[in-house]
XYZ file of C-alpha atoms in Angstrom:
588
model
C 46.486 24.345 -58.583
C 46.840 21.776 -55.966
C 44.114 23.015 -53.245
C 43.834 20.851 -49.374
C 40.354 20.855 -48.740
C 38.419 19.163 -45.900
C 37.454 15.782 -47.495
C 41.559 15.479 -47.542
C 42.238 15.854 -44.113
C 44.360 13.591 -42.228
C 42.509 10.447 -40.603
C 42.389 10.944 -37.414
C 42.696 8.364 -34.464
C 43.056 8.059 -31.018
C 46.206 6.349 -29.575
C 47.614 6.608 -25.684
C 49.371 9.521 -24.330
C 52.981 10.225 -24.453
C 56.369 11.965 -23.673
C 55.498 14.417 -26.605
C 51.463 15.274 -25.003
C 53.541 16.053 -21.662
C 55.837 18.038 -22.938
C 52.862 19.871 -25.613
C 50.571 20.013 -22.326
C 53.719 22.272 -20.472
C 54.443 24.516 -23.333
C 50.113 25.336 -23.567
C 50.268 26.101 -20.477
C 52.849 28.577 -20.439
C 50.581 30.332 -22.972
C 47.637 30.138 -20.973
C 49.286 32.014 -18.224
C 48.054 35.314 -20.191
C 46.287 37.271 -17.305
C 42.501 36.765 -17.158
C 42.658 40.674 -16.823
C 43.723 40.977 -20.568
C 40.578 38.767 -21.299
C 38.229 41.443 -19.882
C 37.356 43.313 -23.123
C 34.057 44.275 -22.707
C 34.928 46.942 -20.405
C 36.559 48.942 -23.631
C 37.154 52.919 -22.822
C 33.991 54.543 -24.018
C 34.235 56.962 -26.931
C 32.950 60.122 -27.444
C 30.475 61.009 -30.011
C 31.184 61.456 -33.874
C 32.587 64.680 -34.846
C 30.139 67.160 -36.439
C 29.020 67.207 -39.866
C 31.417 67.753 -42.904
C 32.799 71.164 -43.394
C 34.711 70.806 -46.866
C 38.293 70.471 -44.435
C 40.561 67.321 -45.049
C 40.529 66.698 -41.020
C 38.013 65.190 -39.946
C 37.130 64.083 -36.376
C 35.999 60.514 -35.820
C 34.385 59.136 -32.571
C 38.036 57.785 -32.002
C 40.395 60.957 -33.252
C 40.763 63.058 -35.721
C 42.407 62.067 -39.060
C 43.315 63.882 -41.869
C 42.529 63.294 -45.787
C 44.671 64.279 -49.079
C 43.995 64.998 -52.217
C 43.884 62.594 -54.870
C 43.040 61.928 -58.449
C 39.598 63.063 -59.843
C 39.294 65.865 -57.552
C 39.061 64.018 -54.538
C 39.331 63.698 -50.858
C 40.876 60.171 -49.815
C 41.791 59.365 -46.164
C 43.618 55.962 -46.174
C 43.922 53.496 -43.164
C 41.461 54.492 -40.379
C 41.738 51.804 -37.947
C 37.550 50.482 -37.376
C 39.001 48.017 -34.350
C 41.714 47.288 -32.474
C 44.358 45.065 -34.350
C 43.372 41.443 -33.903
C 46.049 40.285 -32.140
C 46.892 38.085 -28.612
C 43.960 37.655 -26.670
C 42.251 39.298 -29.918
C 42.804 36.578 -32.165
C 39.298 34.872 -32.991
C 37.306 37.139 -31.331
C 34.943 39.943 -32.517
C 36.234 43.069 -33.352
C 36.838 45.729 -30.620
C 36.940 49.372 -30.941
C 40.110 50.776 -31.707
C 42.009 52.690 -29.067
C 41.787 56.878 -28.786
C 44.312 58.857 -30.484
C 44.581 62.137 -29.699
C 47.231 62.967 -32.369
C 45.823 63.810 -36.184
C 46.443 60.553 -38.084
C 47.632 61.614 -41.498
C 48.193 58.473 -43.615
C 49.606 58.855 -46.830
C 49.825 55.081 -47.634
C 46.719 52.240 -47.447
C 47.250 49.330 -45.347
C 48.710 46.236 -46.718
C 46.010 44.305 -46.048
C 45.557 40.703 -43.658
C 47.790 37.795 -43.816
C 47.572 35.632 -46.565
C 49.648 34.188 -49.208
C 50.817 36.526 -52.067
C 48.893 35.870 -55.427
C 51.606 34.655 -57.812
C 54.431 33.501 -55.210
C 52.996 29.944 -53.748
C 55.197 30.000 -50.924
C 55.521 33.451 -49.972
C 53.106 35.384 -46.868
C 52.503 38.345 -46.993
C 50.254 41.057 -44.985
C 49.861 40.816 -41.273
C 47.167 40.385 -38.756
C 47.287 44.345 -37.701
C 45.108 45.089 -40.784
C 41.415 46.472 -39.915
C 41.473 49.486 -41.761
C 39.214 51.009 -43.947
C 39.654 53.700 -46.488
C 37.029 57.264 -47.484
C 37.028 58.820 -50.703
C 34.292 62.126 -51.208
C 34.272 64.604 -53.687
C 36.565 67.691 -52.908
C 33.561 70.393 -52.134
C 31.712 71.263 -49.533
C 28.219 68.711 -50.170
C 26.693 66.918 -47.769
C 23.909 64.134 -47.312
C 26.093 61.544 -50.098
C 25.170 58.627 -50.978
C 27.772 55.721 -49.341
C 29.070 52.964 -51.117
C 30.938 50.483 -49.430
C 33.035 48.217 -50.955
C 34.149 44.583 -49.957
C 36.879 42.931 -52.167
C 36.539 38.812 -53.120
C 39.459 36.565 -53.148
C 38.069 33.757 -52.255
C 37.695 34.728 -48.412
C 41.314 34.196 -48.159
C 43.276 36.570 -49.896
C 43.075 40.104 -51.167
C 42.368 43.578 -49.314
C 40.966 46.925 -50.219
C 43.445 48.444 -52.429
C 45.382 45.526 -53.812
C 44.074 46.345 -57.456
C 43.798 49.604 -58.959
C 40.487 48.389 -60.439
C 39.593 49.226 -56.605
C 40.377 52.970 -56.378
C 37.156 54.972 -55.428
C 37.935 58.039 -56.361
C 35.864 57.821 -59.877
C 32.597 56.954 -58.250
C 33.039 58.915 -55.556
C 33.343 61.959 -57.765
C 31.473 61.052 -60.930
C 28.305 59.621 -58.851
C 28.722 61.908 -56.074
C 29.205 59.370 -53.540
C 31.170 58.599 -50.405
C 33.182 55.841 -50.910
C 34.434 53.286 -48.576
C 36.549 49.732 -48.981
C 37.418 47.505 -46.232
C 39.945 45.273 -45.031
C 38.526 42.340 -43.282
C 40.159 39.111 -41.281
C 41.209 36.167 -44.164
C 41.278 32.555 -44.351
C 42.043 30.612 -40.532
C 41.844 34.516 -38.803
C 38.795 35.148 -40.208
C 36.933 32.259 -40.155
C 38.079 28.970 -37.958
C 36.571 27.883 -35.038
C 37.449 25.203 -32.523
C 35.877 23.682 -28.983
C 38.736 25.049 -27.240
C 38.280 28.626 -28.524
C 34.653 28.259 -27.912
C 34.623 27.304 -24.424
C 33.491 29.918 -21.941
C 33.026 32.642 -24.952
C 30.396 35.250 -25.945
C 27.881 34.284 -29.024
C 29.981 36.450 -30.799
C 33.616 35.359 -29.165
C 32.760 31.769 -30.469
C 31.171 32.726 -33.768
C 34.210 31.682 -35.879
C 32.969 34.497 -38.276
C 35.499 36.864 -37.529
C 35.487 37.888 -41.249
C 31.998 38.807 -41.392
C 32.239 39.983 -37.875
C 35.011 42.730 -39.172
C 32.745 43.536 -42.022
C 29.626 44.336 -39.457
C 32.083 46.390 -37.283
C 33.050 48.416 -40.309
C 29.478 49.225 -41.179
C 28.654 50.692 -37.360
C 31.872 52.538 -37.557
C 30.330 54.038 -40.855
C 27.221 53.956 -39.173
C 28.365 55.984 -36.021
C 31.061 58.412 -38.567
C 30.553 59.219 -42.385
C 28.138 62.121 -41.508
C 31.456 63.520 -40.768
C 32.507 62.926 -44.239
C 29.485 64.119 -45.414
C 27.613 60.465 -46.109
C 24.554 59.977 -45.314
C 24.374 56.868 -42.518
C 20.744 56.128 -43.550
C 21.689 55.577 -47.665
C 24.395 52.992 -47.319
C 24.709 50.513 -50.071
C 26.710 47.166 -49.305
C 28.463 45.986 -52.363
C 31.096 43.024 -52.964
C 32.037 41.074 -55.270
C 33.232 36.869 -55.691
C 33.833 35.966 -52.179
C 32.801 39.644 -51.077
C 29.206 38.844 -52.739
C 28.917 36.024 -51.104
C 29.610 37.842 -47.850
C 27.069 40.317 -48.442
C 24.926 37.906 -49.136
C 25.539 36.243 -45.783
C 24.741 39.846 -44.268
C 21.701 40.126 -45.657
C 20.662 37.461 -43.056
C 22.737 38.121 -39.936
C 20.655 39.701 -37.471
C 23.690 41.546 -36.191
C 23.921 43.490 -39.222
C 20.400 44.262 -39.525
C 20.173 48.290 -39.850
C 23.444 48.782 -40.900
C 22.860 49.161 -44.620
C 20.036 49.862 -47.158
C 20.716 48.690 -50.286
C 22.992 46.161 -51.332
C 25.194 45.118 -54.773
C 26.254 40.960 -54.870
C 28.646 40.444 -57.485
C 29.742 37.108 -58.864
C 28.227 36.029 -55.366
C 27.702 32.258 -54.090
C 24.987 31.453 -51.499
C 26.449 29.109 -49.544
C 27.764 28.143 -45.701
C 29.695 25.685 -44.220
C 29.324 23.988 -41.052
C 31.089 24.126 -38.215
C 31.462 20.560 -38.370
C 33.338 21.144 -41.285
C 35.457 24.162 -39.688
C 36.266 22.203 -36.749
C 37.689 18.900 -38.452
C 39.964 21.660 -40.301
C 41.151 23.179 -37.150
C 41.626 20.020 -35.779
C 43.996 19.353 -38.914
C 45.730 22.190 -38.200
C 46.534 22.227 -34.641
C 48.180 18.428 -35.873
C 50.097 20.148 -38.126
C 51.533 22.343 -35.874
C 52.392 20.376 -33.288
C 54.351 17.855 -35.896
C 55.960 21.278 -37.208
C 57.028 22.573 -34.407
C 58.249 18.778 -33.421
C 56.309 18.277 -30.283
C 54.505 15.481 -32.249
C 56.326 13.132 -35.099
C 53.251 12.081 -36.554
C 49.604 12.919 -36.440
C 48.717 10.248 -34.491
C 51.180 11.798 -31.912
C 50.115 14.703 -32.512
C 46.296 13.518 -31.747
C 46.815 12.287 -28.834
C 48.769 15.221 -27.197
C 45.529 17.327 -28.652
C 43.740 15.170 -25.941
C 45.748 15.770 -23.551
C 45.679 19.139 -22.928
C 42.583 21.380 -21.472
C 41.036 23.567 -23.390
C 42.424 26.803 -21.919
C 45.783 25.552 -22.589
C 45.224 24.714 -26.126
C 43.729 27.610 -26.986
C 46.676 29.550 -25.444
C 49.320 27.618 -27.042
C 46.864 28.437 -30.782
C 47.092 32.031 -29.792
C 50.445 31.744 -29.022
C 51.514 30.844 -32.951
C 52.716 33.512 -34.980
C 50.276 34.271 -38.107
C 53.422 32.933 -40.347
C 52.765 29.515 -38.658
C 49.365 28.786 -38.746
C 48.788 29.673 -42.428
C 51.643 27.449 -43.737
C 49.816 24.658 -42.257
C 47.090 25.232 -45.132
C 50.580 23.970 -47.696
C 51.606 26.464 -50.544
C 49.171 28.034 -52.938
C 49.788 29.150 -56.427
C 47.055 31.945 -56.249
C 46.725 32.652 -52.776
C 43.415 30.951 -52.232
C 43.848 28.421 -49.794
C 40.386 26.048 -49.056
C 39.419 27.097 -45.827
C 35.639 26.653 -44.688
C 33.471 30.217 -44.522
C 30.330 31.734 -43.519
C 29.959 28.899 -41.123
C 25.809 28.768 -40.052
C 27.000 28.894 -36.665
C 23.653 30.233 -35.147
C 24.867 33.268 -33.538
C 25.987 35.733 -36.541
C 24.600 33.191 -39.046
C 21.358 31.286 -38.561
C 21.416 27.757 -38.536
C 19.262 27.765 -41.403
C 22.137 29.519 -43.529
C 20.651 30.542 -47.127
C 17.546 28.643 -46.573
C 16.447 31.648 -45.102
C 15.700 33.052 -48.300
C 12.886 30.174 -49.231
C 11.118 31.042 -45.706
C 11.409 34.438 -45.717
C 13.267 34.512 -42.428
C 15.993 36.681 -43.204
C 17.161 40.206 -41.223
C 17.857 42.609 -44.035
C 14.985 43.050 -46.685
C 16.182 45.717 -48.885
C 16.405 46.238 -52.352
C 18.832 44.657 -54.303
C 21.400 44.211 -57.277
C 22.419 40.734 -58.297
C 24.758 39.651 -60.998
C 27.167 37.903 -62.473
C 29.180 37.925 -65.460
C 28.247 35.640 -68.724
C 31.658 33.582 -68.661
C 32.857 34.041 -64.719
C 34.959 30.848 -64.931
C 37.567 31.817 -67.959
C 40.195 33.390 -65.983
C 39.593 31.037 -63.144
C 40.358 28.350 -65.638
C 43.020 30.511 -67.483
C 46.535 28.823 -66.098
C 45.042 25.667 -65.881
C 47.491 22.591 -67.246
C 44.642 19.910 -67.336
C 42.165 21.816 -69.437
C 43.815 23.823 -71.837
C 41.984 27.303 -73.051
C 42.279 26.033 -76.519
C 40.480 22.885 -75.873
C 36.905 22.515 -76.136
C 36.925 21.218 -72.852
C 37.523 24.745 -71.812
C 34.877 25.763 -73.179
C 32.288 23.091 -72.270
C 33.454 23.870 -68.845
C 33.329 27.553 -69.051
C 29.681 27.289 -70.958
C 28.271 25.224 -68.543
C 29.818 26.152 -65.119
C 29.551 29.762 -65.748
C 25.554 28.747 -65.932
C 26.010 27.087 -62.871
C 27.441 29.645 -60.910
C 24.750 32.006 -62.040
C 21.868 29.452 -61.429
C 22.772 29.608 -57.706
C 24.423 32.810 -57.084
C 21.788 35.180 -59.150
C 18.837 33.304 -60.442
C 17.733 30.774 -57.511
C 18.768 33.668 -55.011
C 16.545 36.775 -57.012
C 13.286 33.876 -57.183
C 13.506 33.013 -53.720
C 13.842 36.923 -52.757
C 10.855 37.914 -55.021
C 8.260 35.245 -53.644
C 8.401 37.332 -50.570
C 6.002 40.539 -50.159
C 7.944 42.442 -47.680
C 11.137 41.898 -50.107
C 11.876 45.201 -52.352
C 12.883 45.172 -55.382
C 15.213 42.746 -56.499
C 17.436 43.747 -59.892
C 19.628 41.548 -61.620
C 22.363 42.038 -64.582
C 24.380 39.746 -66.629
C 28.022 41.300 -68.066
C 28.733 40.151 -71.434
C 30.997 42.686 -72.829
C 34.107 40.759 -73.986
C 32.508 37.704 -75.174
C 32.348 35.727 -78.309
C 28.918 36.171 -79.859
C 27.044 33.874 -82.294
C 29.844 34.329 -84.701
C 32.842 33.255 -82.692
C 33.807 37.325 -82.772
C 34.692 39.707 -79.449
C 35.317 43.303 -79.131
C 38.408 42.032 -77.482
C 41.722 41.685 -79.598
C 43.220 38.722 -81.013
C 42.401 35.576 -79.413
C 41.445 37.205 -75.538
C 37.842 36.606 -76.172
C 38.353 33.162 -76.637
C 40.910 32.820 -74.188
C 39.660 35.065 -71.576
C 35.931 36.945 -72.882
C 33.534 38.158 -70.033
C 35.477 36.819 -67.048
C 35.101 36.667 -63.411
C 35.702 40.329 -62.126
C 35.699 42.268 -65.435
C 32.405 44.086 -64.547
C 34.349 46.108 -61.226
C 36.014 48.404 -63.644
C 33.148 48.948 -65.343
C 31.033 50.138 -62.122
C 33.946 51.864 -60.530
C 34.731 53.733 -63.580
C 38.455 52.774 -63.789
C 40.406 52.260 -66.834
C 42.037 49.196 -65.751
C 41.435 45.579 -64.849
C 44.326 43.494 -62.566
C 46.347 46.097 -62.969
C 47.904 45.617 -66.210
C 45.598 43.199 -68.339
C 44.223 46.243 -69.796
C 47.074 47.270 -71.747
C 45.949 43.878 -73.962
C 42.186 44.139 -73.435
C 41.118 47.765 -73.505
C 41.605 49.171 -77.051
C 41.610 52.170 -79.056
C 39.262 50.463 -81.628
C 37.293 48.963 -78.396
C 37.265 52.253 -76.690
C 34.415 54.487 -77.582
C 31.469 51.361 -76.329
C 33.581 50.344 -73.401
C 33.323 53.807 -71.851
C 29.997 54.185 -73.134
C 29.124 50.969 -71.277
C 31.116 51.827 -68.516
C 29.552 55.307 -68.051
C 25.677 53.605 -68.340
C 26.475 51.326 -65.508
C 28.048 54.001 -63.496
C 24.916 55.606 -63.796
C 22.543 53.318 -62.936
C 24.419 52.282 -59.914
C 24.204 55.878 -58.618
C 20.585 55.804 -58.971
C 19.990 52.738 -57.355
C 22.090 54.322 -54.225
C 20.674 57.395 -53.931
C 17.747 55.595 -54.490
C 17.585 52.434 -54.152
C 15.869 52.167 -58.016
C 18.573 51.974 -60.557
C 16.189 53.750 -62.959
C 15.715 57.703 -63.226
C 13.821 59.920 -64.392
C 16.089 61.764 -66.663
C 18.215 58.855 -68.020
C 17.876 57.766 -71.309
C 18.662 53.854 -70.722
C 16.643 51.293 -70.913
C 14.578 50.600 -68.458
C 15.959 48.051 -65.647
C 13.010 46.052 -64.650
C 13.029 44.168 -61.407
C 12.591 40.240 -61.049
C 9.535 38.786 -61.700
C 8.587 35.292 -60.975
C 6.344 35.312 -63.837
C 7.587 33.313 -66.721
C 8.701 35.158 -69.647
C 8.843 37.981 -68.464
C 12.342 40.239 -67.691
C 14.832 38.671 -65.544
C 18.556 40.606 -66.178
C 19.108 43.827 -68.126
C 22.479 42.656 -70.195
C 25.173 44.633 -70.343
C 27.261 44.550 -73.608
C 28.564 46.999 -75.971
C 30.181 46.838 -79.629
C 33.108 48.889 -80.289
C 31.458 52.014 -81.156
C 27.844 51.715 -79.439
C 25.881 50.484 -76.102
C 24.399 46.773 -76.982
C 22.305 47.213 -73.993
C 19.672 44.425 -74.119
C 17.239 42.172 -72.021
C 17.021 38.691 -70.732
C 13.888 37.016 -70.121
C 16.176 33.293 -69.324
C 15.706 31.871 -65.720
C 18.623 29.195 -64.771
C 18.457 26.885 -61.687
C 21.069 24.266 -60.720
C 19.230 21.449 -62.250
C 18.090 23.129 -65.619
C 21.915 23.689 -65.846
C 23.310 19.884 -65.340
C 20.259 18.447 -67.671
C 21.519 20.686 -70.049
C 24.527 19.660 -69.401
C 24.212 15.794 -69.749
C 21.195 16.540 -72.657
C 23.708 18.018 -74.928
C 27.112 16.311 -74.101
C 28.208 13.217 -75.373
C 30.838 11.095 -73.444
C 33.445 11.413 -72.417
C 33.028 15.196 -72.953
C 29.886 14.595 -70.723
C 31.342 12.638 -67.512
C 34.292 15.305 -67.791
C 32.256 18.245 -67.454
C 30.276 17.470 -64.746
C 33.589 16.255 -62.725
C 34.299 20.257 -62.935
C 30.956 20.688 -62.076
C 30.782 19.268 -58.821
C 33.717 20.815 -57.646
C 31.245 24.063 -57.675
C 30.679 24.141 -54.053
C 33.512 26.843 -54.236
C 34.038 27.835 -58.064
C 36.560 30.159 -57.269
C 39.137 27.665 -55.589
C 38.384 25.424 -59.239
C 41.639 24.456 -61.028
């Protein structure tokens, strides 16, 4: 997959002004004629408080309306598409989330949002979702207990594409009723709506206004909203566990130190997370990019040059109003075609105001808002279906599986191992738990409870492990028709239903260990060498293969591995995948 990212960005120069920065200047400002009274959004209607506690009825009343809930499979409660904040739109593009308007009408939604613009996933050109898409979706069990458990659930793709229900890998109602949990997923803001920041949309803004972490922003206004309304459900607001997984780790990750989202959850679940930020530096230069592109698409510039030098001469009001002023179509196209709907688009930009400066360093000092305990994981060959329709590196190639061997370490080293040693060295931290998934991969012997050549081909990928937790018999929707078995049956559920256990514990808890259960013990991280660092989770086709690791990766054990035991030009051709890491999940 071709993917723009930053370091391609046009050159950009300065050159005199012309016809076309007139005539750009006088459609801007025409945009920025948008009343100063529509900017006033602080003054929001106030809303009432949160209904009452749950009473076992499918309607329940919200701080913003009522809304009313259906059954659904596993002897379940769902209600789908509760707005969290006002749609996003206008004046309300690339600014924090406001509270939705009052209904007074019931809202009964039988169908889940579509989720936030963004290309679709196997069409490169086509765009799909819109920018009316902050919803979030409740599952409970179907009786009348109260005082649950709530899991909340943020999907990955990359920061730029997915939503809450694209996969049925997704659905909530298992955990919900096998766990007894509430369960909620999320939409959140994607790509340039969720994270892109600029001087002229930054001018004369709140902290929060000029953030350019919508995205995460969404994400905190979802957890007040649960904050402020699943008692009504029957959750308990003071046992909320955070969870996501890729891009959605790496976003809890970045909540765990945002001040703003200090309090709003107790626990939290990173899976297949990355810590890392970008800077607005690096966020600007791409907005810059695209308001170029625009202006040479829309032909009020025939170059960039042009199109640079009617940038300058506009104000700031006006070119923000002629940005707002693009439909959501528009802007993303200027990001090119993309084969699997992640685009390159810098995220969780350390932008001082929702994230510190500091970014992930914050871990090492200890200066970090949310101390709570903690899952961590990742699964033991994340980059296989990443890598899977790749043309350059072939899955029968043992380049594949250099690269797979040795970036999948990678990827842990700095989105499990480095994160869970940092955590631990601090007192105040609690307990920090890691895994590693390996069910599906080749062991010693080349062999894989998968069939035919998957476990070569595809083994313990990236994502497996959310079936697994959630309890659902599926994975991308259809893959499991080809990796879930009869003969691999009996240890996959049996693996399946241990995780789903200790996950439970750990929310109701915030210790995946019980005192009834019968699995091996998941000690936390220790520091201490030698001693426990992941509880592996595996299975053969018949039994658990539950096991422990006492292994402790960091980046630079990983690439002196990595140029210890490859010879060239294996060697050099590894570590060019390598260092495309920064964002694994964008590799092709």
């Amino acid at each position: 997959m071709d993917v723009k990212s930053v370091r391609s960005l046009p050159r950009i120069s300065r050159f005199n002004r012309t016809a076309g920065s007139r005539a750009i200047a006088r459609v801007a400002l025409a945009g920025a004629l948008l009343t100063l009274s529509a900017l006033g959004l602080d003054a929001l209607e106030a809303a009432p408080p949160g209904g009452k506690g749950w009473n076992g009825e499918p309607i329940v009343n919200t701080r913003f309306g009522a809304v009313r809930g259906f059954e659904d499979l596993d002897d379940t409660w769902v209600w789908k598409a509760i707005p969290y904040a006002r749609p996003p739109v206008g004046v309300l593009r690339w600014r924090a989330p406001r509270d939705p308007l009052l209904w007074t009408e019931i809202r009964s939604e039988r169908s889940f949002n579509a989720g936030c613009t963004q290309y679709a996933l196997l069409s490169p050109k086509v765009i799909r979702g819109s920018e009316d898409c902050l919803y979030l979706n409740v599952w409970r069990p179907r009786d009348g207990e109260t005082g649950l458990p709530v899991y909340v659930f943020i999907h990955g793709g990359g920061n730029t594409m997915g939503w809450a229900t694209q996969l049925s890998d997704y659905q909530g109602s298992r955990l919900a009723a096998r766990s007894r949990m509430v369960f909620v997923s999320i939409n959140y803001r994607l790509g340039p709506f969720g994270w892109f920041t600029h001087p002229a949309l930054r001018e004369g803004q709140s902290d929060v206004d000029a953030s350019g972490n919508y995205g995460l922003l969404d994400m905190i206004k979802a957890l007040g909203w649960i904050r402020d309304n699943i008692q009504a459900f029957g959750g308990d607001p003071h046992r909320v566990t955070l969870t996501g997984q890729s891009a959605g780790g790496m976003d809890v990750l970045a909540l765990l130190i945002a001040p703003k989202a200090k309090g709003l959850f107790q626990r939290a679940v990173v899976q297949s997370g990355v810590a890392r930020t970008s800077s607005v530096a690096e966020a600007d230069l791409m907005s810059r990019s695209v308001i170029e592109q625009l202006l040479v698409a829309d032909g009020t510039a025939k170059t960039h040059a042009q199109a640079d030098v009617a940038t300058a001469a506009m104000t700031r009001l006006a070119l923000g109003a002629y940005l707002r002023n693009k439909s959501d179509r528009e802007i993303l196209r200027t990001y090119g075609p993309s084969k699997n709907g992640i685009i390159a688009n810098p995220d969780v930009l350390n932008d001082g105001a929702v994230i510190p400066i500091e970014g992930f360093d914050s871990f090492a000092t200890g200066r970090y808002a949310s101390k709570v305990p903690i899952i961590l994981g990742g699964n033991r060959e994340e980059l296989k279906s990443i890598l899977a329709s790749s043309k350059t590196i072939p899955w029968q190639g043992e380049l594949f599986q250099a690269v797979v061997k040795y970036g999948s370490a990678r990827w842990r080293a700095f989105g499990v191992d480095e994160v869970a040693h940092r955590l631990a060295t601090h007192r105040d931290q609690p307990p920090v738990y890691t895994y590693r998934f390996d069910w599906g991969a080749p062991d010693a012997k080349g062999t894989s409870v998968l069939p035919g050549t998957w476990g070569k081909r595809l083994g313990a990928f990236h994502a497996l492990d959310i079936p697994f937790f959630l309890g659902n018999d599926t994975i991308f929707g259809a893959l499991q028709l080809m990796l879930f078995t009869p003969a691999n049956e009996p240890g996959r559920k049996a693996l399946s239903a241990a995780m789903m256990q200790y996950l439970a514990s750990f929310a109701r808890t915030g210790n995946p260990n019980s005192r009834e259960s019968i699995l091996p013990t998941w000690h936390p991280w220790s520091n201490v060498p030698g001693t426990m660092k992941a509880l592996v989770f595996d299975a053969r086709e018949k039994a658990l293969a539950i096991s422990i690791s006492t292994e402790e990766l960091t980046d630079a054990r990983v690439l002196r591995a990595t140029n210890t035991d490859l010879v060239e030009p294996m060697r050099g051709n590894v570590l060019r995948y390598l260092d495309k890491m920064k964002n694994p999940w964008g590799l092709r």
